C-alpha atoms as a PDB file:
ATOM      1  CA  MET A   1      83.667  98.715  90.846  1.00  0.00           C
ATOM      2  CA  ARG A   2      84.803 101.021  93.663  1.00  0.00           C
ATOM      3  CA  ALA A   3      86.835 100.403  96.787  1.00  0.00           C
ATOM      4  CA  LYS A   4      86.377 101.485 100.407  1.00  0.00           C
ATOM      5  CA  LEU A   5      89.578 101.792 102.438  1.00  0.00           C
ATOM      6  CA  THR A   6      89.605 101.954 106.226  1.00  0.00           C
ATOM      7  CA  ILE A   7      92.728 103.162 108.007  1.00  0.00           C
ATOM      8  CA  LEU A   8      93.379 100.512 110.673  1.00  0.00           C
ATOM      9  CA  GLY A   9      96.519 102.208 111.927  1.00  0.00           C
ATOM     10  CA  SER A  10      98.088 105.568 111.072  1.00  0.00           C
ATOM     11  CA  GLY A  11     101.144 105.427 113.312  1.00  0.00           C
ATOM     12  CA  THR A  12     104.824 104.891 112.735  1.00  0.00           C
ATOM     13  CA  SER A  13     106.792 101.790 113.793  1.00  0.00           C
ATOM     14  CA  GLN A  14     106.572 102.515 117.532  1.00  0.00           C
ATOM     15  CA  GLY A  15     103.018 103.786 117.471  1.00  0.00           C
ATOM     16  CA  VAL A  16     101.535 106.733 119.331  1.00  0.00           C
ATOM     17  CA  PRO A  17     101.616 107.018 122.284  1.00  0.00           C
ATOM     18  CA  MET A  18     105.190 105.789 122.462  1.00  0.00           C
ATOM     19  CA  ILE A  19     106.326 103.774 125.436  1.00  0.00           C
ATOM     20  CA  ALA A  20     107.719 106.007 128.211  1.00  0.00           C
ATOM     21  CA  CYS A  21     106.914 109.274 126.376  1.00  0.00           C
ATOM     22  CA  ASP A  22     105.006 112.053 128.108  1.00  0.00           C
ATOM     23  CA  CYS A  23     104.985 114.612 125.265  1.00  0.00           C
ATOM     24  CA  HIS A  24     101.774 116.500 124.553  1.00  0.00           C
ATOM     25  CA  VAL A  25     100.980 114.192 121.594  1.00  0.00           C
ATOM     26  CA  CYS A  26     101.482 110.930 123.463  1.00  0.00           C
ATOM     27  CA  THR A  27      99.391 112.193 126.382  1.00  0.00           C
ATOM     28  CA  SER A  28      96.663 113.758 124.227  1.00  0.00           C
ATOM     29  CA  PRO A  29      93.078 112.758 125.143  1.00  0.00           C
ATOM     30  CA  ASP A  30      91.980 113.121 121.506  1.00  0.00           C
ATOM     31  CA  PRO A  31      91.286 109.603 120.113  1.00  0.00           C
ATOM     32  CA  LYS A  32      92.627 110.775 116.736  1.00  0.00           C
ATOM     33  CA  ASP A  33      96.041 111.039 118.379  1.00  0.00           C
ATOM     34  CA  ARG A  34      96.092 107.324 119.220  1.00  0.00           C
ATOM     35  CA  ARG A  35      97.963 105.900 116.239  1.00  0.00           C
ATOM     36  CA  LEU A  36      98.355 102.136 115.974  1.00  0.00           C
ATOM     37  CA  ARG A  37     100.946 100.705 113.602  1.00  0.00           C
ATOM     38  CA  THR A  38     100.219 101.426 109.938  1.00  0.00           C
ATOM     39  CA  SER A  39      97.700  99.143 108.240  1.00  0.00           C
ATOM     40  CA  ALA A  40      94.577  99.357 106.082  1.00  0.00           C
ATOM     41  CA  MET A  41      91.454  97.358 105.255  1.00  0.00           C
ATOM     42  CA  VAL A  42      89.927  97.353 101.779  1.00  0.00           C
ATOM     43  CA  ASP A  43      86.319  96.379 101.037  1.00  0.00           C
ATOM     44  CA  MET A  44      85.571  95.842  97.358  1.00  0.00           C
ATOM     45  CA  ASN A  45      83.164  93.667  95.350  1.00  0.00           C
ATOM     46  CA  GLY A  46      81.946  91.902  98.480  1.00  0.00           C
ATOM     47  CA  MET A  47      85.511  90.984  99.505  1.00  0.00           C
ATOM     48  CA  ARG A  48      87.776  92.177 102.287  1.00  0.00           C
ATOM     49  CA  VAL A  49      91.555  92.538 102.053  1.00  0.00           C
ATOM     50  CA  ILE A  50      94.009  93.677 104.728  1.00  0.00           C
ATOM     51  CA  VAL A  51      97.208  95.536 103.834  1.00  0.00           C
ATOM     52  CA  ASP A  52      99.907  94.668 106.393  1.00  0.00           C
ATOM     53  CA  ALA A  53      99.436  92.934 109.735  1.00  0.00           C
ATOM     54  CA  GLY A  54     101.687  94.585 112.283  1.00  0.00           C
ATOM     55  CA  PRO A  55     101.919  94.125 116.062  1.00  0.00           C
ATOM     56  CA  ASP A  56      98.527  95.828 116.532  1.00  0.00           C
ATOM     57  CA  PHE A  57      96.695  93.515 114.105  1.00  0.00           C
ATOM     58  CA  ARG A  58      94.710  91.772 116.853  1.00  0.00           C
ATOM     59  CA  GLU A  59      93.526  95.045 118.385  1.00  0.00           C
ATOM     60  CA  GLN A  60      92.628  96.439 114.955  1.00  0.00           C
ATOM     61  CA  MET A  61      90.543  93.387 114.030  1.00  0.00           C
ATOM     62  CA  ILE A  62      88.666  93.502 117.333  1.00  0.00           C
ATOM     63  CA  ARG A  63      88.076  97.264 117.122  1.00  0.00           C
ATOM     64  CA  GLU A  64      86.615  96.999 113.609  1.00  0.00           C
ATOM     65  CA  LYS A  65      84.674  93.810 114.470  1.00  0.00           C
ATOM     66  CA  VAL A  66      86.201  91.944 111.534  1.00  0.00           C
ATOM     67  CA  ARG A  67      84.799  88.432 111.107  1.00  0.00           C
ATOM     68  CA  HIS A  68      86.158  87.570 107.667  1.00  0.00           C
ATOM     69  CA  ILE A  69      89.112  88.430 105.464  1.00  0.00           C
ATOM     70  CA  ASP A  70      89.882  87.098 101.996  1.00  0.00           C
ATOM     71  CA  ALA A  71      93.590  87.954 101.897  1.00  0.00           C
ATOM     72  CA  ILE A  72      96.453  89.892 103.453  1.00  0.00           C
ATOM     73  CA  LEU A  73      98.790  91.915 101.240  1.00  0.00           C
ATOM     74  CA  LEU A  74     102.221  92.743 102.618  1.00  0.00           C
ATOM     75  CA  THR A  75     104.114  95.857 101.591  1.00  0.00           C
ATOM     76  CA  HIS A  76     107.462  94.627 102.962  1.00  0.00           C
ATOM     77  CA  ASN A  77     108.974  92.574 105.757  1.00  0.00           C
ATOM     78  CA  HIS A  78     109.538  95.063 108.583  1.00  0.00           C
ATOM     79  CA  LYS A  79     108.177  93.970 111.948  1.00  0.00           C
ATOM     80  CA  ASP A  80     105.701  96.840 112.215  1.00  0.00           C
ATOM     81  CA  HIS A  81     104.062  95.443 109.064  1.00  0.00           C
ATOM     82  CA  THR A  82     104.292  91.675 109.705  1.00  0.00           C
ATOM     83  CA  GLY A  83     104.474  91.289 113.490  1.00  0.00           C
ATOM     84  CA  GLY A  84     100.816  90.317 113.895  1.00  0.00           C
ATOM     85  CA  LEU A  85     100.612  87.499 111.361  1.00  0.00           C
ATOM     86  CA  ASP A  86     100.482  84.815 114.057  1.00  0.00           C
ATOM     87  CA  ASP A  87      97.062  86.165 115.064  1.00  0.00           C
ATOM     88  CA  ILE A  88      95.681  84.935 111.745  1.00  0.00           C
ATOM     89  CA  ARG A  89      95.158  81.697 113.659  1.00  0.00           C
ATOM     90  CA  ALA A  90      91.824  83.042 114.908  1.00  0.00           C
ATOM     91  CA  PHE A  91      90.519  83.343 111.337  1.00  0.00           C
ATOM     92  CA  ASN A  92      91.782  79.815 110.585  1.00  0.00           C
ATOM     93  CA  TYR A  93      89.846  78.514 113.560  1.00  0.00           C
ATOM     94  CA  PHE A  94      86.549  80.328 113.080  1.00  0.00           C
ATOM     95  CA  GLU A  95      86.422  80.408 109.263  1.00  0.00           C
ATOM     96  CA  HIS A  96      87.905  76.923 108.792  1.00  0.00           C
ATOM     97  CA  LYS A  97      90.062  78.212 105.935  1.00  0.00           C
ATOM     98  CA  ASP A  98      93.689  78.854 105.088  1.00  0.00           C
ATOM     99  CA  SER A  99      94.652  82.530 105.131  1.00  0.00           C
ATOM    100  CA  HIS A 100      95.952  83.836 101.809  1.00  0.00           C
ATOM    101  CA  ILE A 101      99.028  86.074 101.969  1.00  0.00           C
ATOM    102  CA  TYR A 102     100.382  88.017  98.988  1.00  0.00           C
ATOM    103  CA  CYS A 103     103.979  89.219  99.019  1.00  0.00           C
ATOM    104  CA  GLU A 104     107.179  89.226  97.011  1.00  0.00           C
ATOM    105  CA  PRO A 105     109.872  86.515  97.336  1.00  0.00           C
ATOM    106  CA  TYR A 106     112.229  88.285  99.742  1.00  0.00           C
ATOM    107  CA  VAL A 107     109.321  88.914 102.120  1.00  0.00           C
ATOM    108  CA  LEU A 108     108.435  85.221 102.072  1.00  0.00           C
ATOM    109  CA  GLU A 109     112.006  84.311 102.992  1.00  0.00           C
ATOM    110  CA  ALA A 110     111.853  86.739 105.906  1.00  0.00           C
ATOM    111  CA  LEU A 111     108.575  85.187 107.088  1.00  0.00           C
ATOM    112  CA  LYS A 112     110.165  81.732 107.056  1.00  0.00           C
ATOM    113  CA  GLY A 113     112.823  83.050 109.423  1.00  0.00           C
ATOM    114  CA  GLU A 114     110.372  84.916 111.638  1.00  0.00           C
ATOM    115  CA  TYR A 115     107.674  82.247 111.710  1.00  0.00           C
ATOM    116  CA  PRO A 116     109.447  78.927 111.024  1.00  0.00           C
ATOM    117  CA  TYR A 117     106.667  77.045 112.811  1.00  0.00           C
ATOM    118  CA  ALA A 118     104.179  78.147 110.114  1.00  0.00           C
ATOM    119  CA  PHE A 119     106.128  76.351 107.382  1.00  0.00           C
ATOM    120  CA  GLY A 120     107.170  72.767 106.732  1.00  0.00           C
ATOM    121  CA  ASP A 121     105.393  69.438 106.641  1.00  0.00           C
ATOM    122  CA  ASN A 122     105.349  68.732 110.372  1.00  0.00           C
ATOM    123  CA  LYS A 123     103.879  71.856 111.906  1.00  0.00           C
ATOM    124  CA  TYR A 124     102.812  71.758 115.519  1.00  0.00           C
ATOM    125  CA  PRO A 125      99.045  71.633 116.061  1.00  0.00           C
ATOM    126  CA  GLY A 126      97.550  75.128 116.022  1.00  0.00           C
ATOM    127  CA  ALA A 127     100.247  76.799 113.917  1.00  0.00           C
ATOM    128  CA  PRO A 128      98.850  79.447 111.552  1.00  0.00           C
ATOM    129  CA  GLU A 129      97.655  78.072 108.228  1.00  0.00           C
ATOM    130  CA  TRP A 130      98.886  80.291 105.404  1.00  0.00           C
ATOM    131  CA  ARG A 131      98.711  79.995 101.644  1.00  0.00           C
ATOM    132  CA  VAL A 132     101.377  82.329 100.250  1.00  0.00           C
ATOM    133  CA  HIS A 133     101.137  83.838  96.759  1.00  0.00           C
ATOM    134  CA  LEU A 134     104.228  85.476  95.264  1.00  0.00           C
ATOM    135  CA  ILE A 135     103.753  88.702  93.316  1.00  0.00           C
ATOM    136  CA  ASP A 136     105.994  90.944  91.278  1.00  0.00           C
ATOM    137  CA  ASN A 137     105.792  94.393  89.756  1.00  0.00           C
ATOM    138  CA  GLU A 138     105.300  93.309  86.164  1.00  0.00           C
ATOM    139  CA  GLU A 139     101.513  93.333  86.086  1.00  0.00           C
ATOM    140  CA  ARG A 140      98.334  93.585  88.091  1.00  0.00           C
ATOM    141  CA  PHE A 141      97.062  90.495  89.864  1.00  0.00           C
ATOM    142  CA  THR A 142      93.721  89.077  90.952  1.00  0.00           C
ATOM    143  CA  ILE A 143      92.623  88.036  94.426  1.00  0.00           C
ATOM    144  CA  SER A 144      89.742  85.562  94.586  1.00  0.00           C
ATOM    145  CA  THR A 145      87.518  84.792  97.540  1.00  0.00           C
ATOM    146  CA  HIS A 146      88.633  81.760  99.512  1.00  0.00           C
ATOM    147  CA  TYR A 147      85.168  80.389 100.275  1.00  0.00           C
ATOM    148  CA  ASN A 148      85.704  77.504  97.833  1.00  0.00           C
ATOM    149  CA  ASP A 149      88.987  76.438  99.451  1.00  0.00           C
ATOM    150  CA  PRO A 150      89.101  73.091 101.290  1.00  0.00           C
ATOM    151  CA  LEU A 151      87.844  73.281 104.849  1.00  0.00           C
ATOM    152  CA  LEU A 152      90.246  73.173 107.773  1.00  0.00           C
ATOM    153  CA  VAL A 153      88.956  70.431 110.082  1.00  0.00           C
ATOM    154  CA  TRP A 154      90.553  70.375 113.512  1.00  0.00           C
ATOM    155  CA  GLU A 155      91.794  67.008 114.770  1.00  0.00           C
ATOM    156  CA  PRO A 156      92.785  67.184 118.456  1.00  0.00           C
ATOM    157  CA  GLY A 157      96.458  66.491 119.003  1.00  0.00           C
ATOM    158  CA  LYS A 158      97.165  66.463 115.265  1.00  0.00           C
ATOM    159  CA  GLY A 159      96.184  69.832 113.876  1.00  0.00           C
ATOM    160  CA  TYR A 160      94.163  70.713 110.807  1.00  0.00           C
ATOM    161  CA  ASN A 161      93.019  68.262 108.148  1.00  0.00           C
ATOM    162  CA  HIS A 162      92.803  69.911 104.712  1.00  0.00           C
ATOM    163  CA  THR A 163      90.996  67.147 102.861  1.00  0.00           C
ATOM    164  CA  VAL A 164      87.372  68.194 103.263  1.00  0.00           C
ATOM    165  CA  SER A 165      85.865  70.075 100.324  1.00  0.00           C
ATOM    166  CA  GLY A 166      84.396  73.489 100.910  1.00  0.00           C
ATOM    167  CA  ALA A 167      80.944  74.601  99.830  1.00  0.00           C
ATOM    168  CA  GLU A 168      80.580  75.738  96.246  1.00  0.00           C
ATOM    169  CA  VAL A 169      79.751  79.444  96.131  1.00  0.00           C
ATOM    170  CA  PRO A 170      79.942  81.954  93.274  1.00  0.00           C
ATOM    171  CA  GLU A 171      83.484  83.184  92.709  1.00  0.00           C
ATOM    172  CA  LYS A 172      84.292  86.773  93.538  1.00  0.00           C
ATOM    173  CA  SER A 173      87.532  88.546  92.772  1.00  0.00           C
ATOM    174  CA  ILE A 174      89.217  91.930  92.808  1.00  0.00           C
ATOM    175  CA  GLU A 175      92.091  93.305  90.776  1.00  0.00           C
ATOM    176  CA  VAL A 176      95.096  94.880  92.476  1.00  0.00           C
ATOM    177  CA  VAL A 177      97.839  96.974  90.892  1.00  0.00           C
ATOM    178  CA  PRO A 178     101.229  96.696  92.658  1.00  0.00           C
ATOM    179  CA  ILE A 179     103.285  99.896  92.736  1.00  0.00           C
ATOM    180  CA  ARG A 180     107.048  99.668  93.185  1.00  0.00           C
ATOM    181  CA  VAL A 181     108.422 102.212  95.631  1.00  0.00           C
ATOM    182  CA  TRP A 182     111.640 102.409  97.635  1.00  0.00           C
ATOM    183  CA  HIS A 183     112.088 102.481 101.400  1.00  0.00           C
ATOM    184  CA  ASP A 184     115.390 104.324 101.155  1.00  0.00           C
ATOM    185  CA  LYS A 185     116.776 107.118  99.047  1.00  0.00           C
ATOM    186  CA  LYS A 186     119.538 104.851  97.689  1.00  0.00           C
ATOM    187  CA  ARG A 187     116.855 102.579  96.185  1.00  0.00           C
ATOM    188  CA  SER A 188     118.262  99.468  97.820  1.00  0.00           C
ATOM    189  CA  TYR A 189     115.105  98.434  99.750  1.00  0.00           C
ATOM    190  CA  PRO A 190     112.132  97.696  97.452  1.00  0.00           C
ATOM    191  CA  ILE A 191     108.593  97.643  98.806  1.00  0.00           C
ATOM    192  CA  PHE A 192     105.095  97.619  97.324  1.00  0.00           C
ATOM    193  CA  GLY A 193     102.218 100.041  97.401  1.00  0.00           C
ATOM    194  CA  TYR A 194      98.864  98.949  95.993  1.00  0.00           C
ATOM    195  CA  ARG A 195      96.062 100.442  93.949  1.00  0.00           C
ATOM    196  CA  PHE A 196      92.479  99.318  94.545  1.00  0.00           C
ATOM    197  CA  ALA A 197      90.161 100.832  91.918  1.00  0.00           C
ATOM    198  CA  GLN A 198      90.081 104.583  92.690  1.00  0.00           C
ATOM    199  CA  ILE A 199      92.274 104.449  95.827  1.00  0.00           C
ATOM    200  CA  VAL A 200      96.073 104.178  96.007  1.00  0.00           C
ATOM    201  CA  TYR A 201      97.662 103.009  99.266  1.00  0.00           C
ATOM    202  CA  LEU A 202     101.308 103.945  99.765  1.00  0.00           C
ATOM    203  CA  THR A 203     103.357 103.813 102.934  1.00  0.00           C
ATOM    204  CA  ASP A 204     107.038 103.752 103.932  1.00  0.00           C
ATOM    205  CA  VAL A 205     108.074 105.606 100.772  1.00  0.00           C
ATOM    206  CA  ALA A 206     111.390 107.421 100.547  1.00  0.00           C
ATOM    207  CA  GLU A 207     111.688 107.398  96.749  1.00  0.00           C
ATOM    208  CA  PHE A 208     108.965 107.113  94.108  1.00  0.00           C
ATOM    209  CA  PRO A 209     110.156 105.943  90.655  1.00  0.00           C
ATOM    210  CA  ASP A 210     109.129 108.091  87.733  1.00  0.00           C
ATOM    211  CA  LYS A 211     107.934 105.081  85.729  1.00  0.00           C
ATOM    212  CA  GLU A 212     105.298 104.244  88.347  1.00  0.00           C
ATOM    213  CA  TRP A 213     103.303 107.454  87.879  1.00  0.00           C
ATOM    214  CA  ALA A 214     101.277 105.890  85.059  1.00  0.00           C
ATOM    215  CA  LYS A 215      99.767 103.421  87.559  1.00  0.00           C
ATOM    216  CA  LEU A 216      98.283 106.315  89.524  1.00  0.00           C
ATOM    217  CA  GLU A 217      96.497 108.020  86.664  1.00  0.00           C
ATOM    218  CA  GLY A 218      92.758 108.387  87.180  1.00  0.00           C
ATOM    219  CA  ALA A 219      92.815 107.561  90.884  1.00  0.00           C
ATOM    220  CA  GLU A 220      90.838 109.800  93.241  1.00  0.00           C
ATOM    221  CA  ALA A 221      92.610 109.406  96.579  1.00  0.00           C
ATOM    222  CA  ILE A 222      96.044 108.390  97.813  1.00  0.00           C
ATOM    223  CA  THR A 223      97.793 107.804 101.124  1.00  0.00           C
ATOM    224  CA  ILE A 224     101.418 108.715 101.720  1.00  0.00           C
ATOM    225  CA  ASN A 225     103.703 108.428 104.730  1.00  0.00           C
ATOM    226  CA  CYS A 226     105.560 111.092 106.671  1.00  0.00           C
ATOM    227  CA  VAL A 227     107.352 110.774 109.996  1.00  0.00           C
ATOM    228  CA  LYS A 228     108.895 114.166 110.756  1.00  0.00           C
ATOM    229  CA  ILE A 229     108.855 117.847 109.939  1.00  0.00           C
ATOM    230  CA  GLY A 230     111.864 119.582 108.448  1.00  0.00           C
ATOM    231  CA  ALA A 231     115.007 117.716 107.381  1.00  0.00           C
ATOM    232  CA  PRO A 232     114.503 114.632 105.170  1.00  0.00           C
ATOM    233  CA  HIS A 233     114.439 111.191 106.790  1.00  0.00           C
ATOM    234  CA  TYR A 234     116.550 108.398 105.285  1.00  0.00           C
ATOM    235  CA  SER A 235     113.659 105.939 104.891  1.00  0.00           C
ATOM    236  CA  HIS A 236     110.451 107.990 104.886  1.00  0.00           C
ATOM    237  CA  PHE A 237     109.115 111.237 103.521  1.00  0.00           C
ATOM    238  CA  CYS A 238     109.230 114.222 105.807  1.00  0.00           C
ATOM    239  CA  LEU A 239     106.160 116.458 105.788  1.00  0.00           C
ATOM    240  CA  GLU A 240     107.554 118.806 103.163  1.00  0.00           C
ATOM    241  CA  GLU A 241     108.346 115.899 100.828  1.00  0.00           C
ATOM    242  CA  ALA A 242     104.903 114.395 101.394  1.00  0.00           C
ATOM    243  CA  VAL A 243     103.188 117.687 100.525  1.00  0.00           C
ATOM    244  CA  ASP A 244     105.330 117.987  97.404  1.00  0.00           C
ATOM    245  CA  PHE A 245     104.380 114.425  96.447  1.00  0.00           C
ATOM    246  CA  ALA A 246     100.683 115.243  96.924  1.00  0.00           C
ATOM    247  CA  LYS A 247     101.017 118.174  94.540  1.00  0.00           C
ATOM    248  CA  LYS A 248     102.752 115.978  91.960  1.00  0.00           C
ATOM    249  CA  ALA A 249     100.032 113.341  92.346  1.00  0.00           C
ATOM    250  CA  ARG A 250      97.448 115.976  91.496  1.00  0.00           C
ATOM    251  CA  ASP A 251      99.412 117.415  88.578  1.00  0.00           C
ATOM    252  CA  ARG A 252     100.633 114.141  87.067  1.00  0.00           C
ATOM    253  CA  ALA A 253      97.824 111.733  87.916  1.00  0.00           C
ATOM    254  CA  GLY A 254      94.800 113.932  88.659  1.00  0.00           C
ATOM    255  CA  ILE A 255      94.526 112.791  92.304  1.00  0.00           C
ATOM    256  CA  GLU A 256      92.794 115.458  94.367  1.00  0.00           C
ATOM    257  CA  LYS A 257      92.801 113.894  97.850  1.00  0.00           C
ATOM    258  CA  CYS A 258      95.900 112.894  99.828  1.00  0.00           C
ATOM    259  CA  TYR A 259      95.909 111.417 103.326  1.00  0.00           C
ATOM    260  CA  LEU A 260      99.057 111.446 105.462  1.00  0.00           C
ATOM    261  CA  THR A 261      99.807 108.245 107.381  1.00  0.00           C
ATOM    262  CA  HIS A 262     102.653 106.457 109.237  1.00  0.00           C
ATOM    263  CA  LEU A 263     102.710 109.489 111.546  1.00  0.00           C
ATOM    264  CA  SER A 264     105.079 109.735 114.499  1.00  0.00           C
ATOM    265  CA  HIS A 265     104.525 111.861 117.595  1.00  0.00           C
ATOM    266  CA  ALA A 266     106.969 114.336 116.048  1.00  0.00           C
ATOM    267  CA  MET A 267     104.204 115.290 113.598  1.00  0.00           C
ATOM    268  CA  GLY A 268     102.188 116.900 116.394  1.00  0.00           C
ATOM    269  CA  THR A 269      98.575 116.231 117.281  1.00  0.00           C
ATOM    270  CA  TYR A 270      95.918 115.597 114.658  1.00  0.00           C
ATOM    271  CA  GLU A 271      94.564 119.127 115.044  1.00  0.00           C
ATOM    272  CA  GLU A 272      98.039 120.685 114.855  1.00  0.00           C
ATOM    273  CA  LEU A 273      98.960 118.732 111.737  1.00  0.00           C
ATOM    274  CA  LYS A 274      95.595 119.444 110.106  1.00  0.00           C
ATOM    275  CA  ALA A 275      96.110 123.160 110.672  1.00  0.00           C
ATOM    276  CA  ARG A 276      99.679 122.986 109.361  1.00  0.00           C
ATOM    277  CA  VAL A 277      98.669 121.416 106.023  1.00  0.00           C
ATOM    278  CA  SER A 278      95.457 123.408 105.594  1.00  0.00           C
ATOM    279  CA  GLY A 279      97.352 126.056 103.672  1.00  0.00           C
ATOM    280  CA  GLU A 280      98.062 123.479 100.965  1.00  0.00           C
ATOM    281  CA  ASN A 281      94.348 122.777 100.473  1.00  0.00           C
ATOM    282  CA  ARG A 282      93.612 125.026  97.544  1.00  0.00           C
ATOM    283  CA  SER A 283      92.892 124.996  93.841  1.00  0.00           C
ATOM    284  CA  TYR A 284      95.722 125.303  91.376  1.00  0.00           C
ATOM    285  CA  GLU A 285      94.580 126.481  87.972  1.00  0.00           C
ATOM    286  CA  GLY A 286      91.184 124.964  88.632  1.00  0.00           C
ATOM    287  CA  HIS A 287      92.528 121.659  90.018  1.00  0.00           C
ATOM    288  CA  PRO A 288      91.547 121.141  93.688  1.00  0.00           C
ATOM    289  CA  LEU A 289      93.939 119.620  96.202  1.00  0.00           C
ATOM    290  CA  CYS A 290      93.028 118.402  99.665  1.00  0.00           C
ATOM    291  CA  ILE A 291      95.707 117.134 102.085  1.00  0.00           C
ATOM    292  CA  GLU A 292      94.594 115.748 105.454  1.00  0.00           C
ATOM    293  CA  PRO A 293      96.128 113.685 108.253  1.00  0.00           C
ATOM    294  CA  ALA A 294      94.774 110.153 108.437  1.00  0.00           C
ATOM    295  CA  TRP A 295      93.526 108.770 111.738  1.00  0.00           C
ATOM    296  CA  ASP A 296      92.692 105.312 112.977  1.00  0.00           C
ATOM    297  CA  GLY A 297      89.218 104.404 111.753  1.00  0.00           C
ATOM    298  CA  LEU A 298      89.131 106.921 108.890  1.00  0.00           C
ATOM    299  CA  VAL A 299      87.121 105.615 105.915  1.00  0.00           C
ATOM    300  CA  ILE A 300      88.101 106.666 102.385  1.00  0.00           C
ATOM    301  CA  GLU A 301      85.604 106.015  99.582  1.00  0.00           C
END
């Protein structure tokens, strides 16, 4: 079973172009320099999973013509990764199903503060319908299709009724491996990356624990974040750190393809960044390595 990952957004927390910026990146006519907030879509075993739903979630779903999702996985609770969750309401309405969200406990508590109207027994009519699943880093977990969930039946003035049984269809599922990484170099802010079959999706990494390397072994492609060139950033890899990580991923886990994401305008245009990292695309003792910038709409298979 193999996965297909589509980059929905390759930009940092403010996106590219940035508001009020007239730099050559933010004014570039190249569509690969338009970077929505970081997110990904995974298609696997007839199922579709979204990783993070930031402020550009609505635009990303419309651009990719998405009509169905089975689940949303959250990496952490920052607004650029959760700010679009209210727009799940459209899937509730058209699919007549709860939306399944997978996250760790502290992220759930943050969602309750950010979206209090989505929780509780007396929600206002039309509030998003979520079914939250808590995950940890102890073991892999399974996501099942939600087609057999009870139907959401709209009752005007009251909201959704959850009592109607859904149609019985064959169960489908996918296995996901959570990968513990840290959003700061002091290791005080834990977040999750995820592995889907042969593809590893990492973003917002500042520190990668040594014990997590075993989860990457045998993968074929990986994403990693970088927001600047030169001096290290306190909560993200800089380009030099990202390139070093890509080399370690090849040497320690056999991963030959690395895609750079969560890119700010400080990284330059797509063509400039591609040229900058092209010197790293070589074979080392017979082991190929390919590092490329990601771009919105890129498909990794």
